[in-house]
Short mmCIF file of C-alpha atoms in Angstrom, two decimals:
data_model
loop_
_atom_site.label_atom_id
_atom_site.label_comp_id
_atom_site.label_asym_id
_atom_site.label_seq_id
_atom_site.Cartn_x
_atom_site.Cartn_y
_atom_site.Cartn_z
CA UNK A 1 56.39 28.79 70.27
CA UNK A 2 57.35 31.68 68.05
CA UNK A 3 60.94 31.84 69.57
CA UNK A 4 61.26 28.18 68.42
CA UNK A 5 60.08 28.95 64.91
CA UNK A 6 62.50 31.74 64.26
CA UNK A 7 65.29 29.77 65.93
CA UNK A 8 64.63 26.68 63.25
CA UNK A 9 63.83 29.23 60.17
CA UNK A 10 67.24 31.14 60.24
CA UNK A 11 69.80 28.48 59.71
CA UNK A 12 67.44 26.32 57.28
CA UNK A 13 66.99 29.32 55.13
CA UNK A 14 70.76 29.79 54.87
CA UNK A 15 71.23 25.95 53.81
CA UNK A 16 68.45 26.52 51.12
CA UNK A 17 70.32 29.35 49.73
CA UNK A 18 73.46 27.41 49.60
CA UNK A 19 71.68 24.51 47.98
CA UNK A 20 70.33 26.64 45.49
CA UNK A 21 73.50 28.79 44.98
CA UNK A 22 75.62 25.79 44.44
CA UNK A 23 73.98 22.74 43.08
CA UNK A 24 70.51 23.78 41.44
CA UNK A 25 69.80 22.26 38.06
CA UNK A 26 66.48 23.15 36.46
CA UNK A 27 64.51 20.17 35.41
CA UNK A 28 63.34 20.18 31.96
CA UNK A 29 59.90 19.96 30.57
CA UNK A 30 58.45 16.56 29.42
CA UNK A 31 59.44 17.11 25.79
CA UNK A 32 62.69 18.20 26.32
CA UNK A 33 63.44 15.35 28.54
CA UNK A 34 61.97 12.76 25.84
CA UNK A 35 64.20 14.60 23.35
CA UNK A 36 67.40 14.02 25.64
CA UNK A 37 66.32 10.46 26.07
CA UNK A 38 65.72 9.58 22.65
CA UNK A 39 67.79 11.72 20.07
CA UNK A 40 71.27 9.55 20.72
CA UNK A 41 69.11 6.76 19.00
CA UNK A 42 68.01 8.44 15.99
CA UNK A 43 70.32 8.35 13.00
CA UNK A 44 70.32 9.67 9.28
CA UNK A 45 70.61 7.33 6.33
CA UNK A 46 71.97 8.06 2.91
CA UNK A 47 71.00 5.47 0.21
CA UNK A 48 71.46 6.90 -3.36
CA UNK A 49 73.49 7.15 -6.25
CA UNK A 50 73.95 10.39 -8.65
CA UNK A 51 75.70 11.01 -11.89
CA UNK A 52 75.71 12.73 -15.24
CA UNK A 53 74.50 10.70 -18.49
CA UNK A 54 76.10 12.25 -21.47
CA UNK A 55 74.28 11.78 -24.74
CA UNK A 56 75.61 12.10 -28.54
CA UNK A 57 73.81 14.35 -30.93
CA UNK A 58 71.33 11.47 -31.98
CA UNK A 59 69.76 11.74 -28.37
CA UNK A 60 70.01 15.66 -28.38
CA UNK A 61 73.56 15.91 -27.03
CA UNK A 62 72.41 17.00 -23.56
CA UNK A 63 73.99 16.37 -20.24
CA UNK A 64 71.40 14.97 -17.79
CA UNK A 65 72.20 14.98 -14.06
CA UNK A 66 70.31 12.04 -12.58
CA UNK A 67 69.59 11.03 -9.12
CA UNK A 68 68.25 7.60 -7.76
CA UNK A 69 67.32 6.99 -4.04
CA UNK A 70 67.10 9.46 -1.28
CA UNK A 71 67.92 10.25 2.45
CA UNK A 72 65.99 9.39 5.44
CA UNK A 73 65.73 8.61 9.23
CA UNK A 74 66.03 5.47 11.25
CA UNK A 75 66.54 4.44 14.98
CA UNK A 76 68.29 1.81 16.96
CA UNK A 77 66.18 -1.02 17.97
CA UNK A 78 69.10 -3.06 19.49
CA UNK A 79 72.30 -2.52 20.85
CA UNK A 80 74.35 -4.21 18.31
CA UNK A 81 73.68 -1.79 15.70
CA UNK A 82 70.41 -2.81 14.34
CA UNK A 83 68.09 0.02 12.89
CA UNK A 84 64.62 0.23 11.72
CA UNK A 85 63.71 2.54 8.82
CA UNK A 86 61.60 2.85 5.67
CA UNK A 87 61.88 0.52 3.09
CA UNK A 88 61.86 3.28 0.30
CA UNK A 89 64.86 5.11 2.16
CA UNK A 90 66.98 2.13 1.63
CA UNK A 91 65.81 0.79 -1.71
CA UNK A 92 68.58 2.31 -4.18
CA UNK A 93 70.94 0.21 -2.00
CA UNK A 94 69.44 -3.15 -2.96
CA UNK A 95 71.82 -5.12 -5.34
CA UNK A 96 74.83 -2.50 -4.47
CA UNK A 97 76.53 -0.13 -6.76
CA UNK A 98 76.17 -1.79 -10.10
CA UNK A 99 72.17 -2.18 -9.58
CA UNK A 100 72.13 1.43 -8.66
CA UNK A 101 73.73 2.55 -11.87
CA UNK A 102 71.37 0.34 -13.65
CA UNK A 103 68.49 2.37 -12.13
CA UNK A 104 70.28 5.75 -13.30
CA UNK A 105 70.04 4.42 -16.68
CA UNK A 106 66.58 3.37 -16.42
CA UNK A 107 65.71 7.01 -15.20
CA UNK A 108 67.60 8.14 -18.37
CA UNK A 109 65.40 6.11 -20.47
CA UNK A 110 62.13 7.44 -18.55
CA UNK A 111 63.47 10.91 -19.24
CA UNK A 112 63.92 10.47 -22.92
CA UNK A 113 60.73 8.70 -23.30
CA UNK A 114 58.96 11.73 -21.77
CA UNK A 115 60.75 13.99 -24.36
CA UNK A 116 59.36 11.71 -27.29
CA UNK A 117 62.39 9.56 -27.74
CA UNK A 118 61.25 6.09 -28.89
CA UNK A 119 64.30 4.38 -29.80
CA UNK A 120 65.13 1.10 -28.21
CA UNK A 121 67.25 0.73 -24.73
CA UNK A 122 70.06 -0.99 -26.51
CA UNK A 123 70.27 2.14 -28.85
CA UNK A 124 70.02 4.65 -25.90
CA UNK A 125 72.71 2.77 -24.28
CA UNK A 126 75.17 2.79 -27.18
CA UNK A 127 74.43 6.59 -27.74
CA UNK A 128 75.14 7.63 -24.12
CA UNK A 129 77.46 6.78 -21.21
CA UNK A 130 77.73 7.82 -17.57
CA UNK A 131 80.19 10.52 -16.72
CA UNK A 132 82.99 10.17 -14.10
CA UNK A 133 81.10 12.18 -11.59
CA UNK A 134 79.10 9.20 -10.54
CA UNK A 135 78.53 8.76 -6.84
CA UNK A 136 77.17 5.99 -4.68
CA UNK A 137 76.28 6.46 -1.08
CA UNK A 138 75.20 3.76 1.22
CA UNK A 139 75.83 4.82 4.84
CA UNK A 140 74.61 5.99 8.08
CA UNK A 141 75.57 9.07 10.06
CA UNK A 142 75.32 9.05 13.73
CA UNK A 143 73.61 12.17 15.47
CA UNK A 144 76.71 14.30 16.26
CA UNK A 145 77.29 17.74 14.72
CA UNK A 146 80.85 16.83 14.92
CA UNK A 147 80.63 14.41 12.37
CA UNK A 148 81.31 14.74 8.32
CA UNK A 149 81.25 12.31 5.43
CA UNK A 150 84.57 10.74 7.00
CA UNK A 151 82.43 9.05 9.56
CA UNK A 152 80.00 7.49 7.31
CA UNK A 153 79.37 3.92 8.63
CA UNK A 154 78.30 1.58 5.67
CA UNK A 155 75.09 -0.40 6.45
CA UNK A 156 73.86 -3.95 5.27
CA UNK A 157 70.01 -4.53 4.59
CA UNK A 158 68.91 -7.22 6.85
CA UNK A 159 65.10 -7.33 6.02
CA UNK A 160 63.16 -5.11 3.49
CA UNK A 161 59.65 -5.00 2.82
CA UNK A 162 57.76 -3.44 -0.05
CA UNK A 163 58.86 -0.17 -1.28
CA UNK A 164 55.00 0.63 -2.30
CA UNK A 165 54.23 3.20 0.00
CA UNK A 166 50.53 2.34 -0.52
CA UNK A 167 51.33 -0.84 1.54
CA UNK A 168 51.83 -1.51 5.42
CA UNK A 169 55.25 -3.18 4.63
CA UNK A 170 57.49 -0.08 3.79
CA UNK A 171 59.62 -1.26 6.59
CA UNK A 172 63.44 -2.21 6.55
CA UNK A 173 66.05 -3.48 9.15
CA UNK A 174 69.65 -2.49 8.51
CA UNK A 175 72.68 -3.00 10.35
CA UNK A 176 76.01 -1.16 11.02
CA UNK A 177 79.19 -2.46 12.74
CA UNK A 178 78.69 -0.93 16.29
CA UNK A 179 78.17 -2.35 19.69
CA UNK A 180 76.43 -0.87 22.49
CA UNK A 181 74.27 1.60 20.66
CA UNK A 182 71.63 3.57 22.35
CA UNK A 183 68.01 1.88 21.88
CA UNK A 184 64.53 3.16 21.58
CA UNK A 185 61.78 0.54 22.96
CA UNK A 186 58.91 -0.01 20.93
CA UNK A 187 55.64 0.39 22.50
CA UNK A 188 52.15 -0.54 21.59
CA UNK A 189 50.18 1.45 18.94
CA UNK A 190 46.95 -0.11 20.35
CA UNK A 191 47.23 1.89 23.41
CA UNK A 192 47.14 5.12 21.57
CA UNK A 193 43.87 7.41 21.35
CA UNK A 194 42.64 10.06 19.10
CA UNK A 195 44.14 13.38 19.90
CA UNK A 196 47.00 11.96 22.13
CA UNK A 197 50.46 13.82 22.00
CA UNK A 198 53.36 12.57 20.18
CA UNK A 199 56.81 13.66 19.21
CA UNK A 200 58.63 12.60 16.14
CA UNK A 201 62.28 13.12 15.81
CA UNK A 202 64.00 12.92 12.31
CA UNK A 203 66.13 14.58 9.77
CA UNK A 204 64.19 16.75 7.48
CA UNK A 205 66.43 17.89 4.42
CA UNK A 206 64.76 21.55 4.32
CA UNK A 207 67.80 23.69 3.32
CA UNK A 208 70.33 20.96 3.11
CA UNK A 209 72.51 20.23 0.10
CA UNK A 210 73.68 16.69 -0.26
CA UNK A 211 77.29 17.66 -0.94
CA UNK A 212 77.75 19.75 2.18
CA UNK A 213 78.36 16.95 4.61
CA UNK A 214 80.44 19.37 6.79
CA UNK A 215 77.39 21.22 7.29
CA UNK A 216 76.16 20.77 11.11
CA UNK A 217 72.27 20.50 9.91
CA UNK A 218 73.31 17.27 8.13
CA UNK A 219 73.67 15.40 11.47
CA UNK A 220 71.36 17.47 13.79
CA UNK A 221 68.09 16.04 14.22
CA UNK A 222 64.72 17.87 14.65
CA UNK A 223 61.97 17.34 17.30
CA UNK A 224 58.44 17.87 16.24
CA UNK A 225 55.45 17.94 18.54
CA UNK A 226 51.79 16.97 17.23
CA UNK A 227 49.05 14.62 17.88
CA UNK A 228 47.21 11.67 16.62
CA UNK A 229 44.53 12.80 14.06
CA UNK A 230 43.31 9.42 13.05
CA UNK A 231 43.81 5.77 14.44
CA UNK A 232 42.29 3.56 11.74
CA UNK A 233 43.66 4.91 8.38
CA UNK A 234 43.67 1.80 6.00
CA UNK A 235 46.14 1.52 3.05
CA UNK A 236 45.31 -0.16 -0.25
CA UNK A 237 46.46 -3.78 1.34
CA UNK A 238 43.88 -3.04 4.42
CA UNK A 239 46.98 -2.62 6.71
CA UNK A 240 45.95 0.16 9.41
CA UNK A 241 48.29 3.04 9.89
CA UNK A 242 48.18 6.02 12.07
CA UNK A 243 47.65 9.73 10.65
CA UNK A 244 49.68 12.45 12.45
CA UNK A 245 48.71 15.96 12.79
CA UNK A 246 52.60 17.06 12.67
CA UNK A 247 54.68 19.09 10.84
CA UNK A 248 57.70 16.90 9.25
CA UNK A 249 59.66 17.65 6.44
CA UNK A 250 61.01 15.39 3.46
CA UNK A 251 63.68 13.03 4.89
CA UNK A 252 61.68 12.37 7.78
CA UNK A 253 60.57 9.03 6.61
CA UNK A 254 61.59 6.24 9.13
CA UNK A 255 61.33 8.85 11.81
CA UNK A 256 60.28 7.39 14.96
CA UNK A 257 57.00 8.58 16.62
CA UNK A 258 57.12 8.56 20.69
CA UNK A 259 54.39 8.69 23.28
CA UNK A 260 54.86 10.71 26.45
CA UNK A 261 56.66 7.67 28.03
CA UNK A 262 59.40 7.79 25.33
CA UNK A 263 58.30 4.71 23.70
CA UNK A 264 57.88 4.15 19.74
CA UNK A 265 54.46 4.06 18.85
CA UNK A 266 54.85 4.36 15.23
CA UNK A 267 57.37 5.09 12.46
CA UNK A 268 56.72 8.10 9.89
CA UNK A 269 55.87 7.27 6.30
CA UNK A 270 54.38 8.87 3.36
CA UNK A 271 52.05 6.84 1.23
CA UNK A 272 52.05 8.36 -1.98
CA UNK A 273 54.06 10.82 -4.30
CA UNK A 274 51.72 13.93 -3.73
CA UNK A 275 52.52 13.41 -0.10
CA UNK A 276 56.37 13.42 -0.80
CA UNK A 277 55.77 16.65 -2.83
CA UNK A 278 53.87 18.04 0.03
CA UNK A 279 56.68 16.92 2.40
CA UNK A 280 59.32 18.90 0.41
CA UNK A 281 57.38 21.92 1.16
CA UNK A 282 56.80 20.85 4.92
CA UNK A 283 53.21 20.67 4.69
CA UNK A 284 52.53 16.91 4.30
CA UNK A 285 50.14 14.97 6.30
CA UNK A 286 52.33 11.91 7.41
CA UNK A 287 51.27 8.49 8.35
CA UNK A 288 52.97 6.19 10.91
CA UNK A 289 53.32 2.43 10.45
CA UNK A 290 52.07 0.84 13.77
CA UNK A 291 54.21 -1.19 16.02
CA UNK A 292 52.89 -4.51 15.35
CA UNK A 293 54.18 -4.29 11.62
CA UNK A 294 57.57 -2.86 12.97
CA UNK A 295 57.82 -5.95 15.30
CA UNK A 296 57.15 -8.14 12.72
CA UNK A 297 60.31 -7.22 10.82
CA UNK A 298 62.54 -6.91 13.99
CA UNK A 299 61.68 -10.56 14.48
CA UNK A 300 62.35 -11.62 11.03
CA UNK A 301 65.73 -10.11 11.23
CA UNK A 302 66.43 -12.53 14.32
CA UNK A 303 66.88 -9.63 16.91
CA UNK A 304 65.18 -8.46 20.11
CA UNK A 305 64.13 -4.89 20.85
CA UNK A 306 66.13 -4.77 24.09
CA UNK A 307 67.76 -1.70 26.03
CA UNK A 308 71.41 -2.29 27.06
CA UNK A 309 73.28 -1.14 30.01
CA UNK A 310 74.15 1.96 28.11
CA UNK A 311 70.40 3.08 28.25
CA UNK A 312 70.25 2.69 31.90
CA UNK A 313 73.40 4.58 32.45
CA UNK A 314 72.60 7.48 30.45
CA UNK A 315 69.16 7.87 32.07
CA UNK A 316 70.40 7.72 35.37
CA UNK A 317 72.88 10.12 34.73
CA UNK A 318 70.21 12.57 33.55
CA UNK A 319 68.03 11.90 36.62
CA UNK A 320 71.25 12.72 38.92
CA UNK A 321 71.66 15.74 36.84
CA UNK A 322 68.08 17.04 37.19
CA UNK A 323 68.13 16.19 41.05
CA UNK A 324 71.37 18.41 41.20
CA UNK A 325 73.71 15.35 42.05
CA UNK A 326 76.51 16.50 39.87
CA UNK A 327 79.03 14.00 41.03
CA UNK A 328 76.58 11.09 40.46
CA UNK A 329 75.72 12.38 36.71
CA UNK A 330 79.53 12.58 36.10
CA UNK A 331 80.21 9.09 37.22
CA UNK A 332 77.19 7.87 34.96
CA UNK A 333 78.18 9.89 32.03
CA UNK A 334 81.71 8.71 31.93
CA UNK A 335 80.58 5.14 32.28
CA UNK A 336 78.52 5.96 29.06
CA UNK A 337 81.33 7.66 27.15
CA UNK A 338 83.51 4.53 27.91
CA UNK A 339 80.70 2.12 26.37
CA UNK A 340 79.83 4.17 23.46
CA UNK A 341 82.09 7.17 22.63
CA UNK A 342 79.99 8.23 19.56
CA UNK A 343 77.24 9.08 21.74
CA UNK A 344 75.81 12.38 20.51
CA UNK A 345 74.92 14.08 23.94
CA UNK A 346 77.62 12.90 26.19
CA UNK A 347 80.45 15.06 25.69
CA UNK A 348 78.48 18.30 25.92
CA UNK A 349 76.86 16.91 28.92
CA UNK A 350 80.35 15.76 30.49
CA UNK A 351 81.79 19.39 29.76
CA UNK A 352 78.86 21.18 31.51
CA UNK A 353 78.87 18.76 34.58
CA UNK A 354 82.61 19.19 35.00
CA UNK A 355 82.47 22.74 34.37
CA UNK A 356 79.60 23.05 36.98
CA UNK A 357 81.44 21.06 39.67
CA UNK A 358 84.81 23.05 39.16
CA UNK A 359 82.78 26.29 39.49
CA UNK A 360 80.97 24.91 42.79
CA UNK A 361 84.38 24.06 44.27
CA UNK A 362 85.69 27.63 43.56
CA UNK A 363 82.47 29.02 45.06
CA UNK A 364 82.66 26.93 48.00
CA UNK A 365 86.02 27.58 48.74
CA UNK A 366 85.51 31.46 48.40
CA UNK A 367 82.12 31.71 50.26
CA UNK A 368 82.22 28.94 53.01
CA UNK A 369 83.15 31.82 55.41
CA UNK A 370 80.54 33.79 54.47
CA UNK A 371 77.94 30.92 54.80
CA UNK A 372 79.34 29.89 58.20
CA UNK A 373 78.65 33.57 59.22
CA UNK A 374 75.23 33.28 58.18
CA UNK A 375 74.47 29.96 59.72
CA UNK A 376 76.41 31.32 62.89
CA UNK A 377 74.54 34.57 62.97
CA UNK A 378 71.21 32.69 62.74
CA UNK A 379 71.88 30.55 65.56
CA UNK A 380 73.03 33.07 67.67
CA UNK A 381 69.98 35.20 67.09
CA UNK A 382 67.82 32.29 67.41
CA UNK A 383 69.25 31.60 70.90
CA UNK A 384 69.27 35.22 71.89
CA UNK A 385 65.75 35.69 70.91
CA UNK A 386 64.44 32.48 72.82
CA UNK A 387 66.27 33.83 76.04
CA UNK A 388 64.87 37.17 75.65
CA UNK A 389 61.44 35.57 75.40
CA UNK A 390 61.73 33.24 78.28
CA UNK A 391 62.99 36.29 80.65
CA UNK A 392 60.33 38.33 79.43
CA UNK A 393 58.01 35.65 80.51
CA UNK A 394 59.25 35.47 84.06
CA UNK A 395 59.06 39.02 84.41
CA UNK A 396 55.31 38.87 83.48
CA UNK A 397 54.74 36.43 86.20
CA UNK A 398 56.49 38.10 88.88
CA UNK A 399 54.85 41.77 88.22
CA UNK A 400 51.43 40.43 88.24
CA UNK A 401 50.59 39.14 91.86
CA UNK A 402 46.57 40.39 91.83
CA UNK A 403 45.52 37.11 90.51
CA UNK A 404 47.24 35.18 93.19
CA UNK A 405 45.97 37.72 96.11
CA UNK A 406 42.76 37.58 94.75
CA UNK A 407 42.38 33.66 94.83
CA UNK A 408 43.81 33.53 98.29
CA UNK A 409 41.29 36.05 99.77
CA UNK A 410 38.62 33.98 98.16
CA UNK A 411 39.66 30.98 100.10
CA UNK A 412 39.63 32.35 103.65
CA UNK A 413 36.15 32.07 105.42
CA UNK A 414 33.95 35.14 105.92
CA UNK A 415 34.40 34.87 109.67
CA UNK A 416 37.92 35.28 109.79
CA UNK A 417 38.70 38.88 111.13
CA UNK A 418 39.75 41.60 108.65
CA UNK A 419 43.05 42.09 110.16
CA UNK A 420 43.94 38.58 110.18
CA UNK A 421 42.87 38.23 106.61
CA UNK A 422 45.23 41.10 105.61
CA UNK A 423 48.26 39.52 107.26
CA UNK A 424 47.42 36.06 105.64
CA UNK A 425 47.13 37.59 102.29
CA UNK A 426 50.43 39.58 102.43
CA UNK A 427 52.23 36.27 103.50
CA UNK A 428 50.62 34.07 100.71
CA UNK A 429 51.77 36.68 98.06
CA UNK A 430 55.27 36.57 99.44
CA UNK A 431 55.08 32.82 99.24
CA UNK A 432 53.65 32.81 95.81
CA UNK A 433 56.40 35.50 94.52
CA UNK A 434 59.14 33.01 95.92
CA UNK A 435 57.90 30.05 94.18
CA UNK A 436 57.49 31.74 90.97
CA UNK A 437 61.04 32.70 90.44
CA UNK A 438 62.40 29.27 91.80
CA UNK A 439 64.07 27.64 88.55
#
């Protein structure tokens, strides 16, 4: 039996070595998997206007740079470019550019009031004007570090709730002109329990400057791990939201909160100005809108939360990659690239897979004789050991007649003369010897 095991083990170990040497791809942990699945669906949203109001000496003659709106996060909930985000993220885009200019002026009035100016708004308007540095932003950036401001995609607001963060309606649905976009599936917040692990993906603004659109950090999302700290927090309109024990910064409003199945179970929001100020420092306690509220706005926008063929191809490609099927992964990834060239992860994944396939072909060509020698040598050693072991067993059988002799003597009757018994014993031993070497 030992010879049989050795014979099998040598060539199999050679094949295991070859598989590990050529095709092994380490499978990521659960958080890394969810991040790879989900990051292509998470976008950055810019919705603000800025400019400098110049005033005459009657109002102090001071230049006042002003800003209205903000930036945030959103995620695709439909393959035709529909995105869900927080209402306060896109508030500045309601009414378009002219409305945003009016909001800048309103900010100027509030600033002057804080300084003790009591003149009428008409007087303030007469004694001030908006400089030529006015800029208006209403667009989405896809999650791709190669993109910059030239890749900005304008959006339309399809549905928008209350921008009051103390209510559960701080939700908006916007749309960009793209098809085959990667989608996140919305799960059920009611299935969430206290202490459950969650992951948020978003775009905190720590370290960003809004005029540095060439900076890769503008379009590289962050992945944050945490837990559910409360499941029944009530806002002032009695809407139930989730409380998160997770560290996210300002700019994360609208970020998807994912469970361990990669399903959306909430959307990050901050419910008061104090929380926003804390978020700027990265130490806020965020809340999350429940999925029942999100789905209500999805329905009002007239769309379904359905994954497309792109999502199936992408996930299949990742599974092939992690199982070492590089050719299968390449085929799936190339199909994804054909459907949605803007996909943030496909180009680097394809480069890695193609490079690995090329290296594998080179190594196989260079080392095939070596591997064949290992396999052949293993087979040769196994067969040789098996033959040696069998010969050894036969030799032991020939050189041990005493047991046969004893058994033959025991079978003769005691009345048989001694001389006859000795002759019979020698004959039986010779016969047993012949029989034992017969193949």
